[in-house]
Amino acid sequence: MPTVTKLPELTALRAAELLRAGEISSVELTRAVLERIDAHDNKIHAYLHVTTERALENAARADEQLRDARRTGDHAGSPLRGVPMSIKDVISTRNVVTTAGSRILENFLPVYNATVIEKLQNAGALLIGKTNPDEFAMGSSTENSGYGVTRNPWDLERVPGGSSGGSAAAMAADEGIFALGTDTGGSVRQPASLTSTVGLRPSYGRVSRWGVIAFASSLDQVGPMTKDVRDAALILSIIAGHDAHDSTTVNAPVPNYLNALELAGTIHESPLRGVRVGVPREYFVEGMARAVETTIRAAISHLESLGAEIHEVSLPHTAYALPTYYILAPAEASANLARYDGVKYGPRADVPGDVWDVMRATRGQGFGPEVKRRIMLGTYALSTGYYDAYYLKAQKVRTLIKRDFDQAFDQVDVLVSAASPTPAFRIGEKSDDPLQMYLADVFTLAQALAGIPAMSIPAGFSDGLPIGLQLMARAFEEEKMLRVAYAYEQTTDWHKRKPKLV
Ligand code: GLN
């Protein structure tokens, strides 16, 4: 039985096993995680809001249900009974403050749960807190939150990545058991890469966006942020699936992603024999840190040693992903953010004048600088006279980017690359230069534009800072990517390292 101080280190799968077996209680586990948050979150600031009382109440209830289930022997339907979850604050939680990291939603109480929350709660998980994001998920460092920056547990002077930096930092610091993030252009994968955790962006349409505060609706996806690959598979199986509330979800059966791993897990010498791994040449670019390149090349050799066939492939339109994304995402954001007018949600500026004066003041005070920049960029790209030159053109390039991946996946099963061109950068290092900040996303935008799944897993360190390996697969072929990730993880130790927190 693990000692109480070790409880926060548990994965969701292991915690659920111990809970079912009655070796630990949910109250014990929840309390241990809360204590861990108490001890370290004053330095890290992964959480905006910790739901202490509610979590302990729900844990006590879960313990009763676990006791009943042990008596009847029926544990069906609650694979996460009693397991705490940490949720990015852009995901709506009923009666629990949800701000999207924005002052314009200060104290906002959603009246319903996002579908992903309903699904996790039905599986038995309990909310422990809401994690800090960049405002409306716009950013790559979690410095754009209206409520302060989150620090990287591996080096408190550095960013944890973003925009799901709070969820990633919570996982790295064991201030939680599993988490959810959202990924519009890398926000699950890049912070996972910078914190030595696992972050998975599902195929577009795999997971419901209902109740997720919209940034760019054709790109947004919710994804698991976890301590290992098995947890990512487990959580994905739970949150995936068709939702009548989100017409972009695909009505197709959800595989049991965890079982897919167990099959691959029958350990033999060459677990990846016959698997074709593509290395896109355009993902080794100038400006990427030497240590990142060396680490990714070493990871590729490792996959080869596990039996994979390595193929160099080309994704010729890669260079256009960044400009394309930074037209389409702001365009959609400018439309999505029109609803924050001080009338429907959140605080209203107390100024004299008519409705326009009130809206102007509310938006002027409520939005931070990056959000305003995106609204202006997006409005410009959609305006008469510029629509064809920017928005329409970007849509066409998006199709070319998608086609690149379609062609590559005719030749290979998965693609691999770095998830971030550099390890974690210093807090403040890029905040005055939006273009530098946007470049942090070079390796994570194309997959989002193409709607394909991608994930980052721990693959090494440089000067004590984590480096993640990105894996990608054809849309709705998450299993292939997960199997390769699992084989890599099971034969390396990177995911076992923990930051030293004092
Ligand atoms: N960093 C990218 C941006 O700022 C992606 C953010 C995200 O995936 N939510 O738009």
Coordinates of C-alpha atoms and ligand atoms in Angstrom, one line a residue:
M1 CA 0.0 0.0 0.0
P2 CA 1.4 3.4 -1.0
T3 CA 2.2 5.8 1.8
V4 CA 0.0 8.8 2.1
T5 CA 2.6 11.2 0.9
K6 CA 2.8 9.2 -2.3
L7 CA -0.9 9.2 -3.0
P8 CA -0.8 12.4 -5.2
E9 CA 1.7 10.6 -7.5
L10 CA -0.8 8.0 -8.5
T11 CA -2.1 7.7 -12.0
A12 CA -5.9 7.6 -12.5
L13 CA -5.8 4.0 -13.5
R14 CA -3.7 2.9 -10.5
A15 CA -5.8 5.1 -8.1
A16 CA -9.0 3.6 -9.4
E17 CA -7.6 0.1 -8.9
L18 CA -6.6 0.8 -5.3
L19 CA -10.0 2.4 -4.6
R20 CA -11.9 -0.5 -6.0
A21 CA -9.8 -2.9 -4.0
G22 CA -10.5 -0.9 -0.9
E23 CA -6.8 -0.3 -0.3
I24 CA -7.2 3.5 -0.2
S25 CA -10.3 5.6 0.2
S26 CA -11.4 8.5 -2.0
V27 CA -11.4 10.8 1.0
E28 CA -7.8 9.9 1.8
L29 CA -6.7 10.3 -1.8
T30 CA -8.6 13.6 -2.3
R31 CA -7.2 15.0 1.0
A32 CA -3.7 14.0 0.0
V33 CA -4.0 15.8 -3.3
L34 CA -5.5 18.9 -1.6
E35 CA -2.5 18.9 0.9
R36 CA -0.1 18.7 -2.0
I37 CA -1.9 21.7 -3.7
D38 CA -1.7 23.5 -0.4
A39 CA 2.0 22.8 -0.1
H40 CA 3.1 23.8 -3.6
D41 CA 0.5 25.8 -5.4
N42 CA 1.5 29.1 -3.8
K43 CA 4.7 28.8 -5.9
I44 CA 3.2 27.2 -9.1
H45 CA -0.3 28.6 -9.4
A46 CA -1.7 25.8 -11.4
Y47 CA -5.1 26.4 -10.0
L48 CA -7.5 29.3 -10.2
H49 CA -10.0 27.7 -7.9
V50 CA -9.8 24.6 -5.7
T51 CA -13.1 23.0 -4.8
T52 CA -12.0 21.7 -1.5
E53 CA -15.3 21.2 0.4
R54 CA -17.3 19.9 -2.6
A55 CA -14.5 17.5 -3.5
L56 CA -14.3 16.1 0.0
E57 CA -18.1 15.7 0.1
N58 CA -18.1 13.9 -3.3
A59 CA -15.2 11.8 -2.1
A60 CA -17.1 10.7 0.9
R61 CA -20.1 9.8 -1.3
A62 CA -17.8 7.9 -3.7
D63 CA -16.4 5.9 -0.7
E64 CA -19.9 4.8 0.1
Q65 CA -20.6 3.7 -3.5
L66 CA -17.2 1.9 -3.6
R67 CA -18.2 0.1 -0.4
D68 CA -21.5 -0.9 -1.9
A69 CA -19.8 -2.0 -5.1
R70 CA -17.3 -4.2 -3.2
R71 CA -20.2 -5.8 -1.4
T72 CA -22.1 -6.6 -4.6
G73 CA -19.0 -7.2 -6.6
D74 CA -20.4 -4.8 -9.3
H75 CA -18.0 -2.1 -10.3
A76 CA -19.5 -1.7 -13.8
G77 CA -19.8 1.7 -15.4
S78 CA -17.6 3.6 -12.9
P79 CA -14.0 3.2 -14.0
L80 CA -13.0 6.4 -12.2
R81 CA -15.1 6.1 -9.1
G82 CA -13.5 8.4 -6.4
V83 CA -10.7 9.7 -8.6
P84 CA -10.1 13.5 -8.5
M85 CA -9.9 15.5 -11.7
S86 CA -8.3 18.9 -12.5
I87 CA -10.1 20.8 -15.3
K88 CA -8.9 23.7 -17.4
D89 CA -11.0 26.7 -16.7
V90 CA -12.3 27.1 -20.2
I91 CA -14.5 24.0 -19.6
S92 CA -17.9 24.8 -18.0
T93 CA -18.6 23.2 -14.6
R94 CA -22.1 23.7 -13.2
N95 CA -22.2 26.1 -10.2
V96 CA -18.4 26.2 -10.1
V97 CA -16.8 29.5 -11.2
T98 CA -15.5 29.2 -14.8
T99 CA -13.6 32.2 -16.1
A100 CA -11.6 31.1 -19.2
G101 CA -8.8 33.0 -17.5
S102 CA -10.6 36.2 -18.4
R103 CA -11.7 39.1 -16.2
I104 CA -14.7 39.4 -18.5
L105 CA -16.0 36.2 -16.9
E106 CA -15.0 37.0 -13.4
N107 CA -17.2 35.0 -11.0
F108 CA -19.2 33.5 -13.9
L109 CA -21.2 30.5 -12.7
P110 CA -22.2 28.1 -15.6
V111 CA -25.7 26.7 -15.3
Y112 CA -24.7 23.4 -16.9
N113 CA -21.8 21.1 -17.2
A114 CA -19.8 20.5 -20.4
T115 CA -20.5 17.1 -21.9
V116 CA -16.9 16.0 -21.0
I117 CA -17.6 16.8 -17.4
E118 CA -20.9 14.9 -17.4
K119 CA -19.2 11.9 -18.9
L120 CA -16.3 12.0 -16.4
Q121 CA -18.7 12.4 -13.5
N122 CA -20.8 9.5 -14.7
A123 CA -17.6 7.5 -14.7
G124 CA -17.2 8.4 -11.1
A125 CA -14.5 11.1 -11.2
L126 CA -14.9 14.2 -8.9
L127 CA -13.8 17.7 -9.6
I128 CA -10.9 19.0 -7.4
G129 CA -10.2 22.3 -9.1
K130 CA -10.1 24.5 -12.1
T131 CA -6.7 25.1 -13.7
N132 CA -5.2 28.3 -15.0
P133 CA -5.3 28.9 -18.8
D134 CA -4.2 31.7 -21.1
E135 CA -7.2 34.0 -21.4
F136 CA -9.7 32.2 -23.7
A137 CA -6.9 29.7 -24.4
M138 CA -5.0 32.2 -26.5
G139 CA -1.3 31.8 -25.8
S140 CA 1.5 29.4 -25.4
S141 CA 2.8 30.2 -22.0
T142 CA -0.1 30.8 -19.6
E143 CA 1.2 34.3 -19.1
N144 CA -1.9 35.7 -20.8
S145 CA -4.3 34.7 -18.0
G146 CA -6.1 37.5 -16.4
Y147 CA -5.4 35.9 -13.0
G148 CA -1.6 35.6 -13.0
V149 CA 1.0 33.3 -14.5
T150 CA 1.5 29.6 -13.9
R151 CA 5.1 28.5 -13.3
N152 CA 6.8 25.4 -14.6
P153 CA 7.4 22.9 -11.8
W154 CA 10.7 21.9 -13.4
D155 CA 12.0 25.5 -13.1
L156 CA 9.9 28.1 -11.4
E157 CA 11.4 30.9 -13.5
R158 CA 10.1 29.3 -16.7
V159 CA 6.7 29.0 -18.3
P160 CA 4.8 25.6 -18.3
G161 CA 3.7 26.3 -21.9
G162 CA 0.1 27.1 -22.7
S163 CA -2.6 27.6 -23.0
S164 CA -3.4 24.5 -20.8
G165 CA -0.4 25.4 -18.6
G166 CA -2.3 25.0 -15.3
S167 CA -3.3 21.5 -16.1
A168 CA 0.2 20.5 -17.3
A169 CA 1.8 22.0 -14.2
A170 CA -0.7 20.3 -12.0
M171 CA 0.3 16.9 -13.5
A172 CA 4.0 17.6 -13.4
A173 CA 3.8 18.7 -9.7
D174 CA 1.5 15.8 -8.7
E175 CA -1.1 18.4 -7.7
G176 CA -3.7 16.3 -9.3
I177 CA -4.3 12.8 -10.6
F178 CA -5.5 13.5 -14.2
A179 CA -6.5 16.6 -16.0
L180 CA -8.3 18.0 -19.1
G181 CA -7.0 20.6 -21.4
T182 CA -8.1 22.1 -24.7
D183 CA -6.1 22.2 -27.9
T184 CA -6.9 24.7 -30.6
G185 CA -3.4 24.8 -32.1
G186 CA -1.2 23.0 -29.6
S187 CA -2.5 23.9 -26.1
V188 CA -2.5 20.4 -24.8
R189 CA 0.6 19.1 -26.6
Q190 CA 3.0 22.0 -26.1
P191 CA 2.5 22.3 -22.3
A192 CA 2.8 18.5 -22.0
S193 CA 6.1 18.7 -23.9
L194 CA 7.4 21.5 -21.6
T195 CA 6.4 19.7 -18.4
S196 CA 7.3 16.0 -19.1
T197 CA 3.7 14.9 -19.0
V198 CA 1.3 13.3 -21.6
G199 CA -1.1 15.5 -23.6
L200 CA -3.4 14.1 -26.3
R201 CA -5.3 16.1 -28.9
P202 CA -8.1 13.9 -30.3
S203 CA -9.3 14.0 -33.9
Y204 CA -11.6 16.9 -34.6
G205 CA -15.1 15.5 -33.9
R206 CA -14.0 12.8 -31.5
V207 CA -14.9 14.6 -28.4
S208 CA -17.8 17.0 -27.7
R209 CA -17.1 20.7 -27.4
W210 CA -20.5 21.4 -25.8
G211 CA -19.9 23.5 -22.7
V212 CA -16.4 24.3 -23.7
I213 CA -15.9 28.1 -24.0
A214 CA -15.3 28.6 -27.7
F215 CA -12.1 30.1 -29.1
A216 CA -12.0 28.8 -32.7
S217 CA -14.8 26.4 -33.2
S218 CA -13.3 24.6 -36.3
L219 CA -10.2 23.8 -34.3
D220 CA -11.0 23.5 -30.6
Q221 CA -10.8 20.0 -29.1
V222 CA -10.7 18.8 -25.5
G223 CA -7.9 16.4 -24.6
P224 CA -6.6 14.3 -21.7
M225 CA -3.5 15.6 -19.8
T226 CA -2.1 12.8 -17.8
K227 CA 1.0 11.3 -16.2
D228 CA 1.3 8.4 -18.6
V229 CA 0.0 7.0 -21.8
R230 CA -2.4 4.5 -20.3
D231 CA -4.3 7.3 -18.5
A232 CA -4.5 9.2 -21.7
A233 CA -6.1 6.2 -23.4
L234 CA -8.5 5.6 -20.5
I235 CA -9.6 9.2 -20.2
L236 CA -10.0 9.5 -24.0
S237 CA -12.3 6.4 -24.1
I238 CA -14.5 8.1 -21.5
I239 CA -14.8 11.6 -23.0
A240 CA -15.0 10.5 -26.7
G241 CA -18.2 10.0 -28.6
H242 CA -21.2 11.5 -30.4
D243 CA -23.1 14.2 -28.6
A244 CA -26.4 15.5 -29.8
H245 CA -25.4 18.9 -28.4
D246 CA -22.4 19.2 -30.7
S247 CA -23.2 18.4 -34.4
T248 CA -19.5 18.3 -35.2
T249 CA -19.0 15.1 -33.2
V250 CA -18.8 12.0 -35.3
N251 CA -21.4 9.3 -34.8
A252 CA -19.0 6.4 -34.8
P253 CA -18.3 3.8 -32.1
V254 CA -15.6 4.7 -29.6
P255 CA -12.9 2.1 -29.3
N256 CA -11.6 1.0 -26.0
Y257 CA -8.3 2.7 -26.3
L258 CA -6.9 1.1 -23.2
N259 CA -7.6 -2.4 -24.5
A260 CA -5.8 -1.4 -27.7
L261 CA -2.7 -0.7 -25.5
E262 CA -3.0 -3.9 -23.6
L263 CA -2.8 -5.8 -26.8
A264 CA 0.3 -4.0 -27.8
G265 CA 1.6 -4.5 -24.3
T266 CA 2.2 -8.2 -24.7
I267 CA 5.9 -7.5 -24.4
H268 CA 8.1 -9.1 -26.9
E269 CA 11.4 -8.0 -28.3
S270 CA 10.1 -5.9 -31.2
P271 CA 6.8 -4.4 -30.1
L272 CA 6.7 -2.1 -33.1
R273 CA 7.6 -4.7 -35.8
G274 CA 5.9 -3.7 -39.1
V275 CA 4.9 -0.3 -37.8
R276 CA 5.8 2.4 -40.3
V277 CA 6.9 5.6 -38.7
G278 CA 7.2 8.7 -40.8
V279 CA 9.7 11.5 -40.1
P280 CA 8.5 14.7 -41.8
R281 CA 11.6 16.5 -43.1
E282 CA 9.9 20.0 -42.7
Y283 CA 9.8 19.5 -38.9
F284 CA 13.5 19.8 -38.5
V285 CA 13.8 23.5 -39.1
E286 CA 16.3 26.3 -38.4
G287 CA 15.7 27.9 -35.1
M288 CA 14.8 24.8 -33.3
A289 CA 17.0 24.1 -30.3
R290 CA 19.9 21.7 -30.9
A291 CA 18.9 19.7 -27.8
V292 CA 15.4 19.3 -29.1
E293 CA 16.6 18.0 -32.4
T294 CA 19.1 15.6 -30.8
T295 CA 16.4 14.3 -28.5
I296 CA 13.9 13.7 -31.2
R297 CA 16.5 11.9 -33.4
A298 CA 17.4 9.7 -30.5
A299 CA 13.7 8.9 -29.9
I300 CA 13.4 8.0 -33.6
S301 CA 16.4 5.6 -33.3
H302 CA 14.7 4.1 -30.2
L303 CA 11.5 3.5 -32.1
E304 CA 13.6 1.8 -34.8
S305 CA 15.2 -0.4 -32.2
L306 CA 11.7 -1.5 -31.2
G307 CA 11.2 -2.8 -34.7
A308 CA 9.6 0.3 -36.4
E309 CA 10.4 1.0 -40.0
I310 CA 11.5 4.6 -40.3
H311 CA 10.6 6.6 -43.5
E312 CA 11.4 10.1 -44.3
V313 CA 8.3 11.9 -45.6
S314 CA 7.5 15.4 -46.8
L315 CA 4.6 17.6 -45.8
P316 CA 5.4 20.4 -48.2
H317 CA 2.8 23.0 -47.0
T318 CA 4.1 22.9 -43.4
A319 CA 5.6 26.4 -43.6
Y320 CA 2.1 27.9 -44.3
A321 CA 0.5 26.4 -41.2
L322 CA 1.5 29.2 -38.9
P323 CA 0.2 32.1 -41.1
T324 CA -2.9 30.1 -42.0
Y325 CA -3.7 29.3 -38.3
Y326 CA -3.1 32.9 -37.3
I327 CA -5.7 34.1 -39.8
L328 CA -8.4 31.4 -39.2
A329 CA -8.2 31.1 -35.4
P330 CA -8.5 34.9 -34.8
A331 CA -11.2 35.1 -37.4
E332 CA -13.3 32.5 -35.6
A333 CA -12.3 34.0 -32.2
S334 CA -13.6 37.5 -33.2
A335 CA -17.0 36.0 -34.0
N336 CA -17.1 33.8 -30.9
L337 CA -16.1 36.6 -28.5
A338 CA -18.7 39.0 -29.8
R339 CA -21.1 37.5 -27.1
Y340 CA -19.2 39.1 -24.2
D341 CA -20.9 42.4 -24.1
G342 CA -21.6 42.9 -20.4
V343 CA -25.2 42.1 -20.9
K344 CA -25.3 38.3 -21.1
Y345 CA -22.4 37.2 -18.9
G346 CA -20.0 38.4 -16.3
P347 CA -19.4 41.8 -14.9
R348 CA -20.6 45.0 -16.6
A349 CA -18.6 48.2 -16.6
D350 CA -20.3 50.9 -14.5
V351 CA -20.0 53.9 -16.9
P352 CA -22.5 56.6 -17.9
G353 CA -23.9 56.6 -21.4
D354 CA -25.8 54.4 -23.7
V355 CA -25.6 50.6 -24.4
W356 CA -22.6 51.1 -26.7
D357 CA -20.6 53.0 -24.1
V358 CA -21.3 50.2 -21.6
M359 CA -20.2 47.5 -24.1
R360 CA -17.1 49.4 -25.1
A361 CA -16.1 49.9 -21.5
T362 CA -16.9 46.3 -20.5
R363 CA -14.9 44.8 -23.3
G364 CA -12.1 47.4 -22.9
Q365 CA -11.7 46.5 -19.2
G366 CA -12.6 42.8 -19.4
F367 CA -10.3 41.6 -22.2
G368 CA -6.5 41.4 -21.9
P369 CA -4.1 42.6 -24.7
E370 CA -3.7 39.3 -26.5
V371 CA -7.4 38.8 -26.8
K372 CA -7.9 42.3 -28.1
R373 CA -5.1 41.7 -30.6
R374 CA -6.8 38.5 -31.9
I375 CA -10.2 40.2 -32.1
M376 CA -8.7 43.0 -34.2
L377 CA -6.7 40.6 -36.4
G378 CA -9.8 38.4 -36.9
T379 CA -12.2 41.3 -37.6
Y380 CA -9.7 42.6 -40.2
A381 CA -9.3 39.3 -41.9
L382 CA -13.1 38.9 -42.2
S383 CA -13.9 42.5 -43.3
T384 CA -15.2 43.3 -46.7
G385 CA -12.4 43.7 -49.2
Y386 CA -10.0 41.6 -47.1
Y387 CA -12.1 38.5 -46.7
D388 CA -11.0 36.9 -50.0
A389 CA -7.4 37.9 -49.6
Y390 CA -7.1 36.5 -46.1
Y391 CA -9.8 34.3 -44.8
L392 CA -10.7 32.6 -48.0
K393 CA -7.1 32.1 -49.0
A394 CA -6.3 30.6 -45.6
Q395 CA -9.2 28.2 -46.0
K396 CA -7.7 27.0 -49.3
V397 CA -4.3 26.5 -47.7
R398 CA -5.9 24.6 -44.9
T399 CA -7.1 22.1 -47.5
L400 CA -3.6 21.7 -48.9
I401 CA -2.2 21.1 -45.4
K402 CA -4.8 18.5 -44.8
R403 CA -3.9 16.8 -48.1
D404 CA -0.2 16.7 -47.2
F405 CA -1.2 14.5 -44.2
D406 CA -3.6 12.4 -46.2
Q407 CA -0.8 11.6 -48.6
A408 CA 1.8 10.9 -45.8
F409 CA -0.6 8.5 -44.1
D410 CA -0.9 6.5 -47.3
Q411 CA 2.8 5.7 -46.8
V412 CA 3.1 5.5 -43.0
D413 CA 1.1 4.6 -39.9
V414 CA 2.2 7.5 -37.6
L415 CA 4.3 10.6 -37.9
V416 CA 6.8 11.8 -35.3
S417 CA 8.3 15.2 -34.6
A418 CA 9.1 17.5 -31.7
A419 CA 6.1 19.1 -30.0
S420 CA 7.9 22.4 -29.3
P421 CA 10.9 23.9 -31.0
T422 CA 12.5 24.7 -27.6
P423 CA 12.3 23.6 -24.0
A424 CA 10.5 25.8 -21.6
F425 CA 11.4 29.5 -22.0
R426 CA 11.7 32.1 -19.3
I427 CA 8.7 33.9 -17.9
G428 CA 8.6 37.3 -19.7
E429 CA 11.0 36.2 -22.4
K430 CA 8.5 36.4 -25.2
S431 CA 5.7 38.4 -23.8
D432 CA 6.6 41.6 -25.6
D433 CA 6.9 40.0 -29.0
P434 CA 3.7 38.2 -30.2
L435 CA 5.4 36.8 -33.3
Q436 CA 8.1 35.1 -31.1
M437 CA 5.3 33.7 -29.0
Y438 CA 3.3 32.4 -32.1
L439 CA 6.5 30.6 -33.2
A440 CA 6.3 28.4 -30.1
D441 CA 3.4 26.7 -31.9
V442 CA 5.2 25.9 -35.2
F443 CA 5.0 22.1 -34.7
T444 CA 1.5 21.9 -33.3
L445 CA -0.7 24.0 -35.7
A446 CA -0.8 21.9 -38.8
Q447 CA -2.4 18.9 -37.1
A448 CA -5.1 21.1 -35.7
L449 CA -5.8 22.6 -39.1
A450 CA -5.9 19.0 -40.6
G451 CA -8.2 17.7 -37.8
I452 CA -5.9 14.8 -37.1
P453 CA -5.0 13.4 -33.6
A454 CA -1.6 14.1 -32.1
M455 CA 0.0 13.7 -28.7
S456 CA 3.2 14.6 -26.8
I457 CA 5.0 12.2 -24.5
P458 CA 8.1 12.6 -22.3
A459 CA 11.2 12.0 -24.4
G460 CA 14.2 13.5 -22.6
F461 CA 15.7 16.5 -20.9
S462 CA 18.1 19.3 -21.7
D463 CA 19.7 21.1 -18.7
G464 CA 16.9 19.7 -16.5
L465 CA 14.2 20.9 -18.8
P466 CA 11.8 18.4 -20.4
I467 CA 11.5 17.7 -24.1
G468 CA 8.4 16.0 -25.6
L469 CA 8.0 13.7 -28.6
Q470 CA 5.0 14.4 -30.8
L471 CA 3.1 11.5 -32.5
M472 CA 0.4 12.0 -35.1
A473 CA -2.0 9.7 -36.8
R474 CA -4.7 9.8 -39.5
A475 CA -8.0 11.1 -38.2
F476 CA -9.8 8.6 -36.0
E477 CA -6.7 6.4 -35.8
E478 CA -5.8 7.4 -32.2
E479 CA -5.1 3.7 -31.4
K480 CA -2.1 3.6 -33.8
M481 CA -0.6 6.6 -32.2
L482 CA -1.3 5.4 -28.7
R483 CA 0.3 2.0 -29.3
V484 CA 3.5 3.6 -30.5
A485 CA 3.5 6.0 -27.6
Y486 CA 3.0 3.2 -25.2
A487 CA 5.8 1.0 -26.6
Y488 CA 8.1 4.0 -26.4
E489 CA 7.0 4.8 -22.8
Q490 CA 7.3 1.3 -21.6
T491 CA 10.9 1.0 -22.8
T492 CA 12.1 4.4 -21.5
D493 CA 12.2 6.0 -18.1
W494 CA 11.6 9.7 -18.9
H495 CA 8.0 9.7 -17.6
K496 CA 9.2 8.5 -14.2
R497 CA 11.3 11.5 -13.5
K498 CA 9.8 14.1 -11.1
P499 CA 10.7 17.7 -10.6
K500 CA 12.3 18.6 -7.2
L501 CA 9.9 20.8 -5.4
V502 CA 11.0 22.4 -2.1
Ligands
GLN1 N1 -0.8 28.9 -28.8 C1 -1.8 28.8 -29.8 C2 -2.6 30.1 -29.8 O1 -2.2 31.0 -29.1 C3 -2.7 27.7 -29.6 C4 -3.6 27.9 -28.4 C5 -4.5 26.7 -28.2 O2 -4.3 25.6 -28.7 N2 -5.6 27.0 -27.5 O3 -3.6 30.3 -30.4

